[in-house]
Coordinates of C-alpha atoms in Angstrom, one line a residue:
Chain A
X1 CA -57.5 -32.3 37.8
X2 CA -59.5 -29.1 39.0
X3 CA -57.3 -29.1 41.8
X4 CA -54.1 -29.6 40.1
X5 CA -55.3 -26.5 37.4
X6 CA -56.5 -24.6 40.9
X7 CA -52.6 -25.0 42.1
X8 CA -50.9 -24.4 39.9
X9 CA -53.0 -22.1 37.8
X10 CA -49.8 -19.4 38.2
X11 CA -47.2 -20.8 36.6
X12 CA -49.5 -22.6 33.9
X13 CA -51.2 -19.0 33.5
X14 CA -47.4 -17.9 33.3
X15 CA -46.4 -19.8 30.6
X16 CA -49.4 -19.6 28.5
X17 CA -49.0 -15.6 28.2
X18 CA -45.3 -15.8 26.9
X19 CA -46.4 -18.4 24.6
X20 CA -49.3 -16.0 23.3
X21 CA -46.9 -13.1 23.2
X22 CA -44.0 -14.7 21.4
X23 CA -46.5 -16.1 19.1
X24 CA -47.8 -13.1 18.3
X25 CA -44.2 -11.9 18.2
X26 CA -43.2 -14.5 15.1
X27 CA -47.1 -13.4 13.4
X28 CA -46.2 -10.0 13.2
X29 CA -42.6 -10.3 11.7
X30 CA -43.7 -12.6 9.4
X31 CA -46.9 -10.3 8.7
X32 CA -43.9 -8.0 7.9
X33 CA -43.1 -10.1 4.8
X34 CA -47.1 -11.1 4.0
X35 CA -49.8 -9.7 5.5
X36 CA -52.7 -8.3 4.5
X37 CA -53.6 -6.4 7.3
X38 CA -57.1 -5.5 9.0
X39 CA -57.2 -4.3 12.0
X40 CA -59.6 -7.1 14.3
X41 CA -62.6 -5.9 16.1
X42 CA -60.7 -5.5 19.1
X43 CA -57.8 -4.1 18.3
X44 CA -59.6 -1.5 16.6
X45 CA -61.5 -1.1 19.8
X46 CA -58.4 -0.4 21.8
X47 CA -57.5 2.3 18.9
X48 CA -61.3 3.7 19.4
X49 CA -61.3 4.2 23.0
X50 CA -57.6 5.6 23.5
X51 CA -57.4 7.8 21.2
X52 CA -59.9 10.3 22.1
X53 CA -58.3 10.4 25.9
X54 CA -54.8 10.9 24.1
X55 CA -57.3 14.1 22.3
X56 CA -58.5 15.4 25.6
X57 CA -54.9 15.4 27.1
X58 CA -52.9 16.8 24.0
X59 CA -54.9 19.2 22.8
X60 CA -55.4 21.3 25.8
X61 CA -51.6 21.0 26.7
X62 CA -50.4 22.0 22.9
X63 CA -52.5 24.8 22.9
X64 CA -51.0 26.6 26.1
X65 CA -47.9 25.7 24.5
X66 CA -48.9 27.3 20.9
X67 CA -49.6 30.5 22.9
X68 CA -46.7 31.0 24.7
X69 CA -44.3 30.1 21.8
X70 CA -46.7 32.8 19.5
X71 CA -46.7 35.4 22.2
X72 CA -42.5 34.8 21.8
X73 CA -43.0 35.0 18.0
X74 CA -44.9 37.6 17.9
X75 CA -42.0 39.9 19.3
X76 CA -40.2 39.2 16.1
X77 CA -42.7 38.9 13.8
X78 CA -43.5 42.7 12.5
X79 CA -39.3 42.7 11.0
X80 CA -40.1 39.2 9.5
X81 CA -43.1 40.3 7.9
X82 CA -41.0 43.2 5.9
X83 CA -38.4 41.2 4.9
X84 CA -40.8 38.2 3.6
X85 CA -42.7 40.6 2.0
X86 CA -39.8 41.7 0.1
X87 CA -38.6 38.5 -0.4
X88 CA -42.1 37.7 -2.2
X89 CA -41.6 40.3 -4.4
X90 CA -38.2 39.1 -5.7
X91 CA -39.6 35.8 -6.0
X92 CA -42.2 36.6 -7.6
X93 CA -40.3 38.4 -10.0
X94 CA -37.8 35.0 -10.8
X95 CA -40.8 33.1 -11.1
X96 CA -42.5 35.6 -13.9
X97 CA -39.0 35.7 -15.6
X98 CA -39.0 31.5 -15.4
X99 CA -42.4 31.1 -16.8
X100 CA -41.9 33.3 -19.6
X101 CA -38.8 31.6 -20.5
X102 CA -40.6 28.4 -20.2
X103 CA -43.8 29.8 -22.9
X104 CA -40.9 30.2 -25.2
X105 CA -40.1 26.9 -25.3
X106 CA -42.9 25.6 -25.0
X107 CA -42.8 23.5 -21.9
X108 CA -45.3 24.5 -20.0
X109 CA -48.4 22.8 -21.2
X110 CA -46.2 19.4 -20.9
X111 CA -45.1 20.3 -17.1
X112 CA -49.1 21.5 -16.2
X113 CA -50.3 17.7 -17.5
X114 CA -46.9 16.3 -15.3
X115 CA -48.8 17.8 -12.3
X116 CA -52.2 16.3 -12.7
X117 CA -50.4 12.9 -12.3
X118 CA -48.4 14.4 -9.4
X119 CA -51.4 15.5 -7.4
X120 CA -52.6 13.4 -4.5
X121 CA -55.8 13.9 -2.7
X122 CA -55.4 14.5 0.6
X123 CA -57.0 14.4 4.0
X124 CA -55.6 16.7 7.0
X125 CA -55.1 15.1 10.2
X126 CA -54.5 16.0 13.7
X127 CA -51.6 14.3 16.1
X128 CA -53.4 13.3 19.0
X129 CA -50.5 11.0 20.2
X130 CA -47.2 9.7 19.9
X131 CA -46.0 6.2 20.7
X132 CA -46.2 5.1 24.2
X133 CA -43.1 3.2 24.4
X134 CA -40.1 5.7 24.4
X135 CA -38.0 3.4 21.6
X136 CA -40.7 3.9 18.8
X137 CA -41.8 6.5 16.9
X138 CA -45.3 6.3 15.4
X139 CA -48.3 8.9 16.2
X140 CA -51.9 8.1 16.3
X141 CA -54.1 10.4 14.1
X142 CA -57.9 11.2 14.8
X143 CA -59.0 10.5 11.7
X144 CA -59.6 6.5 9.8
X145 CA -61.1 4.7 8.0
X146 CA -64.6 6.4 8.0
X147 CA -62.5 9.2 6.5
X148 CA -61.3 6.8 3.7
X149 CA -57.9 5.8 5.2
X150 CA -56.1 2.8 4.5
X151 CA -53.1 1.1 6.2
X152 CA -50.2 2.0 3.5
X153 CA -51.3 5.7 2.7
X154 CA -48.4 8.3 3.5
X155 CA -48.2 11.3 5.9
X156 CA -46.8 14.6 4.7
X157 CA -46.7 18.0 6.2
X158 CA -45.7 21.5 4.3
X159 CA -42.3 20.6 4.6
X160 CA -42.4 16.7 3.5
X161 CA -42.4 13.5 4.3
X162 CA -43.4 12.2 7.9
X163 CA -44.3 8.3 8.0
X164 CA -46.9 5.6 6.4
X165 CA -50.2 4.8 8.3
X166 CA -49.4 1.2 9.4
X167 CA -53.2 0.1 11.1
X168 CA -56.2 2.1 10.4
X169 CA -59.3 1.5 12.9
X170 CA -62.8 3.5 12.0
X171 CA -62.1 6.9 13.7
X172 CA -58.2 6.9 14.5
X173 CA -55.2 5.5 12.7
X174 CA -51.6 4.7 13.8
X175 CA -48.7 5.7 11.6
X176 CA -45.0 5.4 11.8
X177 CA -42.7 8.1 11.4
X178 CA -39.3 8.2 9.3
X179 CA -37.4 8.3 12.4
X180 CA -38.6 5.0 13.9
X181 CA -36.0 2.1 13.8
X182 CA -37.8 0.0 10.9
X183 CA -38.5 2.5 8.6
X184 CA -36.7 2.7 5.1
X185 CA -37.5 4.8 2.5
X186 CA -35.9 4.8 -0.7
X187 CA -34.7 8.5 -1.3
X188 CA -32.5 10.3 -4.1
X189 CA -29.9 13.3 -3.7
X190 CA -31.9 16.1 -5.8
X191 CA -29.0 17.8 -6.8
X192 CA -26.8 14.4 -7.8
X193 CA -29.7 11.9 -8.6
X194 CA -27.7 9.9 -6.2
X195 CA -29.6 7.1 -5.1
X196 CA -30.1 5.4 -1.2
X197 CA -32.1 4.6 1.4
X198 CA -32.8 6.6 4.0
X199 CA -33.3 4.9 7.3
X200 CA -34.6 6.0 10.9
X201 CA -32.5 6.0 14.0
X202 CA -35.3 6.3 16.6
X203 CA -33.5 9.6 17.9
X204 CA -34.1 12.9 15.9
X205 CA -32.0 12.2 12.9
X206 CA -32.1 10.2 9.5
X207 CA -29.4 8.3 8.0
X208 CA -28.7 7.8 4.3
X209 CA -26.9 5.2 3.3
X210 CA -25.5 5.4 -0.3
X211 CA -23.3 3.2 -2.3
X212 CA -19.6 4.7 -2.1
X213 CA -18.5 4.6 -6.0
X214 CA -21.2 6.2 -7.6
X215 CA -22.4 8.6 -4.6
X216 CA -22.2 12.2 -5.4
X217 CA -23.4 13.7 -1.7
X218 CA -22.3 17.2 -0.3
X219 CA -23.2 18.3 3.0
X220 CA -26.5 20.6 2.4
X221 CA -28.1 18.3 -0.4
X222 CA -31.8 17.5 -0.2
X223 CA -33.0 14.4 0.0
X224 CA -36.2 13.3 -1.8
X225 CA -38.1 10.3 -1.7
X226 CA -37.1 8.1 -5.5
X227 CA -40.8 6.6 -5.9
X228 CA -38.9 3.3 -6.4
X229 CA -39.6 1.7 -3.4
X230 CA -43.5 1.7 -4.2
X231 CA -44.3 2.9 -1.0
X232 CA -44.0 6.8 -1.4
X233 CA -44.8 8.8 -4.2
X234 CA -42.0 10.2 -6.3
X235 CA -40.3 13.6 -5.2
X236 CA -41.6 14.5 -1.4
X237 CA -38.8 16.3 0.7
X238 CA -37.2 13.6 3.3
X239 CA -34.5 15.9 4.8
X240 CA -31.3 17.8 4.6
X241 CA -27.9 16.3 4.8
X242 CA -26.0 17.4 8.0
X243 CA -22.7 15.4 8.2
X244 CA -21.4 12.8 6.1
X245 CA -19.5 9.8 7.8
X246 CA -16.4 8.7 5.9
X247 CA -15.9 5.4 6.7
X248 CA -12.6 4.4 4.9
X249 CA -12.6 1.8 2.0
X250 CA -16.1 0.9 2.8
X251 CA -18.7 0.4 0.2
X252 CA -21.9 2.0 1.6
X253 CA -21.2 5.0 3.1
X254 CA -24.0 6.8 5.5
X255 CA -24.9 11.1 5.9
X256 CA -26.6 11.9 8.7
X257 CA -29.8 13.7 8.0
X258 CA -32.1 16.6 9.4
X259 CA -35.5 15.8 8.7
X260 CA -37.5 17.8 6.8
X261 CA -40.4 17.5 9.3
X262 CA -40.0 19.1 12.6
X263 CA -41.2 15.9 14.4
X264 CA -40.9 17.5 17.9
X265 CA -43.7 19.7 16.8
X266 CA -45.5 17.7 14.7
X267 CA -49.3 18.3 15.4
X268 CA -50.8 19.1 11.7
X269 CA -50.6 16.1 9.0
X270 CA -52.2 15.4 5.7
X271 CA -52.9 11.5 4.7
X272 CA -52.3 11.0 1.0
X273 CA -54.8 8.8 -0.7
X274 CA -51.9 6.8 -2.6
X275 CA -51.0 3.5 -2.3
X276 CA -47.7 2.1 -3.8
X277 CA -47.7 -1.3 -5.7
X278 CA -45.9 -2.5 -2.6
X279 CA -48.4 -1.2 -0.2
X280 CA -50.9 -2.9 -2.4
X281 CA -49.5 -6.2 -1.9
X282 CA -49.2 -6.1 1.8
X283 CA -52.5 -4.3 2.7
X284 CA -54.5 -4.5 -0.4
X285 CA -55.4 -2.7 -3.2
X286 CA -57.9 0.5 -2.9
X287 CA -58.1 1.6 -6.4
X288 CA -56.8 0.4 -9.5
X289 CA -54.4 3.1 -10.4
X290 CA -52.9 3.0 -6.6
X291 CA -54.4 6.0 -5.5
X292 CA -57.9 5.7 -2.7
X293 CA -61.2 7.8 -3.9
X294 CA -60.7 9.8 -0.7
X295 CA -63.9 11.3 1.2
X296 CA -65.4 14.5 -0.6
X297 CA -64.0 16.5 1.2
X298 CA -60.4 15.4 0.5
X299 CA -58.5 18.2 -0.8
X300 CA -56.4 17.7 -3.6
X301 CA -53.5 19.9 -2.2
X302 CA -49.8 19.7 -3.3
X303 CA -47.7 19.8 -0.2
X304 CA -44.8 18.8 -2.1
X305 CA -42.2 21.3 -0.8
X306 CA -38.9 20.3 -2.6
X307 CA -41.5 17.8 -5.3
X308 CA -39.2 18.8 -8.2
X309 CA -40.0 16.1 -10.8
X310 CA -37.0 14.8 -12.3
X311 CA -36.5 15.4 -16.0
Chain B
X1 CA -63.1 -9.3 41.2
X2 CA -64.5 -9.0 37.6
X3 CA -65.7 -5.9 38.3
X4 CA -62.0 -5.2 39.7
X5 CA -60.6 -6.8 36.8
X6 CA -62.5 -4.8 34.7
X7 CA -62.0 -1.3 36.7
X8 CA -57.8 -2.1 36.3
X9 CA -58.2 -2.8 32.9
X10 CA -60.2 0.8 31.7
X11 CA -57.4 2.4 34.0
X12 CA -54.5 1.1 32.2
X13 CA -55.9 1.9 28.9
X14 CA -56.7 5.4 30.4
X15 CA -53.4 5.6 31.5
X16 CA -52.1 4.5 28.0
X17 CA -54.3 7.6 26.4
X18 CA -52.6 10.2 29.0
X19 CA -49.4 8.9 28.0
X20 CA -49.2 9.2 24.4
X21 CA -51.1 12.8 25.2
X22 CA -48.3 13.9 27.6
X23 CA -45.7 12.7 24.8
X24 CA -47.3 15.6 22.3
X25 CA -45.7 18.2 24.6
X26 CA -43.1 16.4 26.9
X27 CA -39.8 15.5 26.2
X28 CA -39.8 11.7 24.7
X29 CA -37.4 10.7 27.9
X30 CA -39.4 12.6 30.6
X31 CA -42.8 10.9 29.6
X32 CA -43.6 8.4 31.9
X33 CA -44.5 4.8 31.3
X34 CA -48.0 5.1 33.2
X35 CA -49.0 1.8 31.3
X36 CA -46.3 -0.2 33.8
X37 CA -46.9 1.4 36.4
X38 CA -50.4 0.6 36.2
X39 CA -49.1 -3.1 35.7
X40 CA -46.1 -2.9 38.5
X41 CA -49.2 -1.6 41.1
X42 CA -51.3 -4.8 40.3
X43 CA -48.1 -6.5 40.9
X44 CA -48.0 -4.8 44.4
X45 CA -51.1 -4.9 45.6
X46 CA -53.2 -8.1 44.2
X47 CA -52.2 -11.5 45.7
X48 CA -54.3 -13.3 42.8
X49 CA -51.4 -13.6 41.0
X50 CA -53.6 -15.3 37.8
X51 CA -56.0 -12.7 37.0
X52 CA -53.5 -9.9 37.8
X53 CA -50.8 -11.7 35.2
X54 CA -53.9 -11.7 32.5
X55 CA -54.9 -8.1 32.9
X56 CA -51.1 -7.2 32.4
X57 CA -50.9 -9.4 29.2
X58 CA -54.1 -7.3 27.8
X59 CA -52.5 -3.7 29.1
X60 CA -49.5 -4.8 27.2
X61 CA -51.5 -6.1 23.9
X62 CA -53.1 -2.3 23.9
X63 CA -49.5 -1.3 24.4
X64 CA -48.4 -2.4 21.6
X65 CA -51.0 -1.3 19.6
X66 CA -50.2 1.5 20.2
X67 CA -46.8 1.7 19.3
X68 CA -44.7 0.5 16.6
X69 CA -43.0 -2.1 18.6
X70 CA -43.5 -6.2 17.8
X71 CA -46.6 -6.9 18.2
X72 CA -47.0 -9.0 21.5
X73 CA -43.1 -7.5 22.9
X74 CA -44.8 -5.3 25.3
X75 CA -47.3 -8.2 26.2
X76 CA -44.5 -10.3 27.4
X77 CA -42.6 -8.0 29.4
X78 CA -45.7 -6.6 31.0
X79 CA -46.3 -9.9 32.2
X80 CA -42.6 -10.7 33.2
X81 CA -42.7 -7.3 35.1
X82 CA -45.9 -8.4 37.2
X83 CA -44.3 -11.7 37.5
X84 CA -41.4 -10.2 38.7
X85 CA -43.4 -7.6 41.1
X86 CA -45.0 -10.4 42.7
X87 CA -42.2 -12.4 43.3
X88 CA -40.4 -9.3 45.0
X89 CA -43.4 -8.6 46.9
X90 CA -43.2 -12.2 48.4
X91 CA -39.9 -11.6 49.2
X92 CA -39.5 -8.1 50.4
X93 CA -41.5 -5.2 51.8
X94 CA -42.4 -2.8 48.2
X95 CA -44.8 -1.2 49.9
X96 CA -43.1 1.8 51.2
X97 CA -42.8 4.8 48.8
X98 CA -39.9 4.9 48.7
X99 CA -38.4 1.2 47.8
X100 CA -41.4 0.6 45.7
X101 CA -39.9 4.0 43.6
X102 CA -36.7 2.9 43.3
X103 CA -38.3 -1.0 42.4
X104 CA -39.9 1.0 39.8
X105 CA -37.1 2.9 38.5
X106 CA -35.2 -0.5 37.9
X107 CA -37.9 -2.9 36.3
X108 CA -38.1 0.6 34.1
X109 CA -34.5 -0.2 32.9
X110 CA -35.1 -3.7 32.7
X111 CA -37.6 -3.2 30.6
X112 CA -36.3 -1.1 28.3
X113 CA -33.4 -3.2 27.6
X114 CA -36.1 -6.1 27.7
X115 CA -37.6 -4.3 24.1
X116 CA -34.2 -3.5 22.5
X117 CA -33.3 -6.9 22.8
X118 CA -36.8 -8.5 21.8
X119 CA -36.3 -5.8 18.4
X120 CA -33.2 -7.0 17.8
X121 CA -33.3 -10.6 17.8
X122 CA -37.3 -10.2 15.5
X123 CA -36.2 -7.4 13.6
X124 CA -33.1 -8.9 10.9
X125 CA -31.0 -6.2 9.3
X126 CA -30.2 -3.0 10.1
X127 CA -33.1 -2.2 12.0
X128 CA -32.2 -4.9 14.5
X129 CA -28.7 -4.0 14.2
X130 CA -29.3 -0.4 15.2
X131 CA -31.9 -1.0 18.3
X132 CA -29.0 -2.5 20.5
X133 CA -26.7 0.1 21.2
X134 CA -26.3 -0.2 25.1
X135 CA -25.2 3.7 25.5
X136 CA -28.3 5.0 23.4
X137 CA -30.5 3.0 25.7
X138 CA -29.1 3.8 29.3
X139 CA -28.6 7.8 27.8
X140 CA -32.3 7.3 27.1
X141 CA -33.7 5.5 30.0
X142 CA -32.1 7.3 33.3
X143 CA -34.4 10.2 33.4
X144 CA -37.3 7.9 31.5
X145 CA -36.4 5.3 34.8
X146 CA -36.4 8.8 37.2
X147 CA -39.7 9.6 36.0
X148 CA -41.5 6.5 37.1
X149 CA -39.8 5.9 40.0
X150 CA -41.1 9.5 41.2
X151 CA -44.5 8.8 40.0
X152 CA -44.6 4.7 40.7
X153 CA -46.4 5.4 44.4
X154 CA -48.7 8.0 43.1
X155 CA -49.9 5.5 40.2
X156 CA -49.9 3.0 42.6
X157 CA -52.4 5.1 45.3
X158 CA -54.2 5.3 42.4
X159 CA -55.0 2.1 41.7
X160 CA -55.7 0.9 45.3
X161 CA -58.0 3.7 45.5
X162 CA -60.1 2.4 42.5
X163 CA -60.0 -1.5 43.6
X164 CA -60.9 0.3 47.1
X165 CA -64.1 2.0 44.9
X166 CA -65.3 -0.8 42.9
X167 CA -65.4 -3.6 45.6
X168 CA -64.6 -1.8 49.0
X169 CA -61.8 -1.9 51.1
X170 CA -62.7 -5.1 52.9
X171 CA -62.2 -7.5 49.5
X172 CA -58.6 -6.0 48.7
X173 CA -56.6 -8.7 48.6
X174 CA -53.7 -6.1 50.7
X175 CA -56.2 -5.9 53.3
X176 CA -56.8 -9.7 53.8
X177 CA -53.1 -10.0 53.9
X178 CA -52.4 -7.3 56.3
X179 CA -55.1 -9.2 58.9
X180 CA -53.5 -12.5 58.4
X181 CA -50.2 -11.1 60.2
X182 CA -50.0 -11.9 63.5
X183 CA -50.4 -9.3 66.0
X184 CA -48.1 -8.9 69.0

C-alpha cells in the first residue's frame, strides 16, 4: 500500500488539489448566496503577513511619484489658487443667498435633522495594494478589524463611492472596487430619478444599465448610489455618464460611466461604519440600526460629494 | 526539504506583497505575476514533483486571498501550471533563459484565459457574461505575458539561490539530476 501511495503519490497528489480547489470554488459561489463570513485563522494570517510587505513596497514608490506629479502641479498652482479663491467667493455668496431663502421657509431645521441620519462615522484608510491578479479589482487596506471593521462596510473617497470591504483580518482588510467584474450597485440618475444598476467592467469604466421606457439619461448626468440595494447608503456619488449605447428596440439599455473615484490613484480611503440589511444577512449584524460603533477615533465626516438627499 | 518547503513558501507570499505594492504605481498590465513565477521556477527546478505541486496549491490559496477572484481559481491553475512546468521540463530543456522566458510568457496567457473561463462558468449573469471577451483578455495579457517572460529567469535565479541558501547546493534536486547524466 505504502509503496503504491510512494508511486504514485503524483498523480494522486494531482488530483487531490483540483478536487480541493474546485471545492473551494463551488463554497465560495454558494457563500455568494449565504455566507456568513469570518475570515479563518489562516487566511487572516496570509492577509497579516502580506500586507505590511505590499506597505513597505507602495509607500516608498507612491511617494516619489507624489513628488514629481506636485513638483508638476506646483507650476500651475499660483493661477489656480486665484481663480479658486474667486470662485469661493461666488460660492459662497449662492450659498448665503440659498440659506436665507431656505430660513424663510423654514426648511432648514427639517434638512439639519435629515443630516444627522445621513452621517456615517468613518475611519480613513490607506491603499497598500491592489489585486494581484490583473482581472480583478479589489485593494487591500492597512487598517481591520482591531479598527472596528467589518466585511460589508463601504469605501468612499472625497469624490464618492469606491467598493465594499469583502474579508476583514485584524490589521488589514480586502475590499472590492466598483470596477471589478462582480460588483453591482444599485444607483439612480440625480437629475431624472432614473433608476439602474451600475455594474463594473474590470477596465476603467462603469456601466449603467437602465430600463429603456422609463429611462430619462443624458450624457453628463450623475449617478448616485439609490440606498435600495441595502448595501450602500443612500446618495454617494458613483460616476458621471460618458456615452450612452443605443441599442435598438432593446429593453435595458446601458451608459458608459466615468467613475467618480480616480481609481488609478486611489491611495487615501475612508471605511464607513454602515452596514446595509443585506450586508447584515450575509456577514452579520454589527449594530442594531445597521451602522458599527466605530473605534473613538472614527470621525464622523461627510464625504458625500454629490449626497443630495432626495426630496 | 521542509525547511526548503518552507523557505519557497515565505518567498511566494513575499513575492505576492511586492506585487500588489508594484500595482499601486505600475500600470495594471505591466505588473508582473511574481506569484507564478515563483510557482513556474519550483516547476523548473524541483524534481519532487509532490511537495512542489502542494506548495503551489498554498501560493495560489494566498493568491486568491488576495484578490477578488473565486476562491480556490488561482489554487487550481497554480497547480496546473507546475504540473504543466514539470511535464515540459521532462520533456524539453527550460532551463536556458531564454526558452524558459518565452515558456513563461505562454503559461502567462494560459493562465489568464484559464481565470476568465473558471469566472465565467462560477460566476452566472452578467458578471460571467462580461469576463469572457477573448479581445479584452489577449489586449490585456501581451505586455502582462512580456512582463514575466522578461522577468521569469530572474525569479527563477532567485529561487535556486534561496533552495541553494536553506539546504546547500548539494541537496538541490537540479544538482542531483545534472550528476546522473552521463558524461562523455
Amino acid at each position: 500500500m505504502i509503496d503504491f501511495l510512494k508511486r504514485f503519490s503524483a498523480p494522486i497528489g494531482f488530483v487531490f488539489l483540483l478536487l480541493i480547489a474546485a471545492i473551494a470554488m463551488v463554497g465560495d459561489t454558494r457563500d455568494l448566496e449565504t455566507r456568513r463570513h469570518q475570515l479563518p485563522w489562516w487566511q487572516a494570517v496570509v492577509i497579516e503577513v502580506v500586507a505590511p510587505v505590499q506597505r513597505v513596497v507602495s509607500v516608498p514608490a507612491t511617494s516619489v511619484r507624489d513628488v514629481i506629479n506636485n513638483y508638476v502641479d506646483l507650476v500651475y498652482v499660483a493661477d489656480e489658487n486665484e481663480r479658486l479663491k474667486a470662485r469661493v467667493a461666488e460660492l459662497e455668496e449662492i450659498n448665503l443667498q440659498y440659506r436665507e431663502a431656505l430660513v424663510a421657509s423654514g426648511h432648514l431645521d427639517r434638512i439639519a435633522a435629515m443630516r444627522e441620519d445621513f452621517e456615517v462615522p468613518m475611519l480613513p484608510a490607506r491603499v497598500v495594494g491592489l489585486d494581484i491578479s490583473l482581472w480583478f479589482r479589489s485593494v487591500v487596506v492597512d487598517r481591520g478589524e482591531e479598527h472596528g471593521i467589518a466585511a460589508g462596510n463601504p469605501i468612499v473617497t472625497n469624490n464618492g463611492v469606491a467598493g465594499l470591504v469583502t474579508a476583514a483580518s485584524r490589521r488589514a482588510a480586502k475590499a472590492m472596487l466598483l470596477l471589478d467584474r462582480q460588483s453591482a450597485v444599485d444607483g439612480v440618475v440625480q437629475r431624472s430619478r432614473t433608476r439602474g444598476v451600475v455594474r463594473g467592467t474590470g477596465t476603467d469604466s462603469l456601466e449603467f444599465e437602465f430600463v429603456a421606457r422609463d429611462g430619462d439619461v443624458q450624457d453628463g448626468d450623475v449617478i448616485i448610489t439609490s440606498g435600495l440595494d441595502a448595501i450602500y447608503p443612500k446618495g454617494l456619488r458613483i460616476g458621471q455618464v460618458r456615452e450612452i449605447r443605443e441599442r435598438g428596440g432593446d429593453l435595458i439599455q446601458t451608459a458608459v460611466l466615468t467613475p467618480a473615484v480616480d481609481f488609478e490613484r486611489l491611495e487615501q480611503v475612508f471605511v464607513m461604519f454602515y452596514q446595509g440589511p443585506t450586508m447584515e444577512l450575509l456577514y452579520g449584524n454589527q449594530d442594531p440600526d445597521g451602522r458599527s460603533n466605530g473605534p473613538p477615533g472614527a470621525s464622523v465626516a461627510a464625504g458625500r460629494d454629490g449626497a443630495k438627499p432626495s426630496s | 526539504m521542509v525547511k526548503r518547503i518552507l523557505a519557497v513558501f515565505i518567498l511566494g507570499l513575499l513575492a505576492l506583497g511586492v506585487q500588489g505594492g508594484l500595482a499601486m504605481v505600475m500600470p495594471r498590465s505591466l505588473c508582473p505575476d511574481l506569484g507564478l513565477l515563483v510557482v513556474l521556477a519550483i516547476g523548473l527546478h524541483w524534481l519532487e514533483v509532490t511537495p512542489g505541486m502542494f506548495v503551489a496549491s498554498a501560493l495560489g490559496f494566498a493568491a486568491d486571498l488576495l484578490s477578488s477572484a473565486i476562491f480556490g481559481a488561482h489554487a487550481l491553475l497554480r497547480v496546473l501550471a507546475f504540473s504543466l512546468t514539470s511535464l515540459a521540463r521532462s520533456q524539453m530543456d527550460l532551463r536556458g533563459g531564454a526558452i524558459f522566458a518565452l515558456f513563461a510568457g505562454a503559461i502567462t496567457i494560459l493562465n489568464a484565459l484559464g481565470l476568465m473561463l473558471l469566472l465565467r462558468f462560477f460566476t452566472s449573469g452578467e458578471a460571467g457574461a462580461a469576463a469572457f471577451s477573448v479581445w479584452g483578455v489577449f489586449s490585456g495579457v501581451l505586455p502582462h505575458a512580456a512582463i514575466n517572460a522578461c522577468l521569469a529567469p530572474a525569479v527563477s535565479a532567485v529561487v535556486v539561490w534561496v533552495c541553494d541558501r536553506v539546504e546547500g547546493e548539494a541537496s538541490r534536486p537540479g544538482i542531483e539530476f545534472e550528476a546522473r547524466r552521463p558524461t562523455t
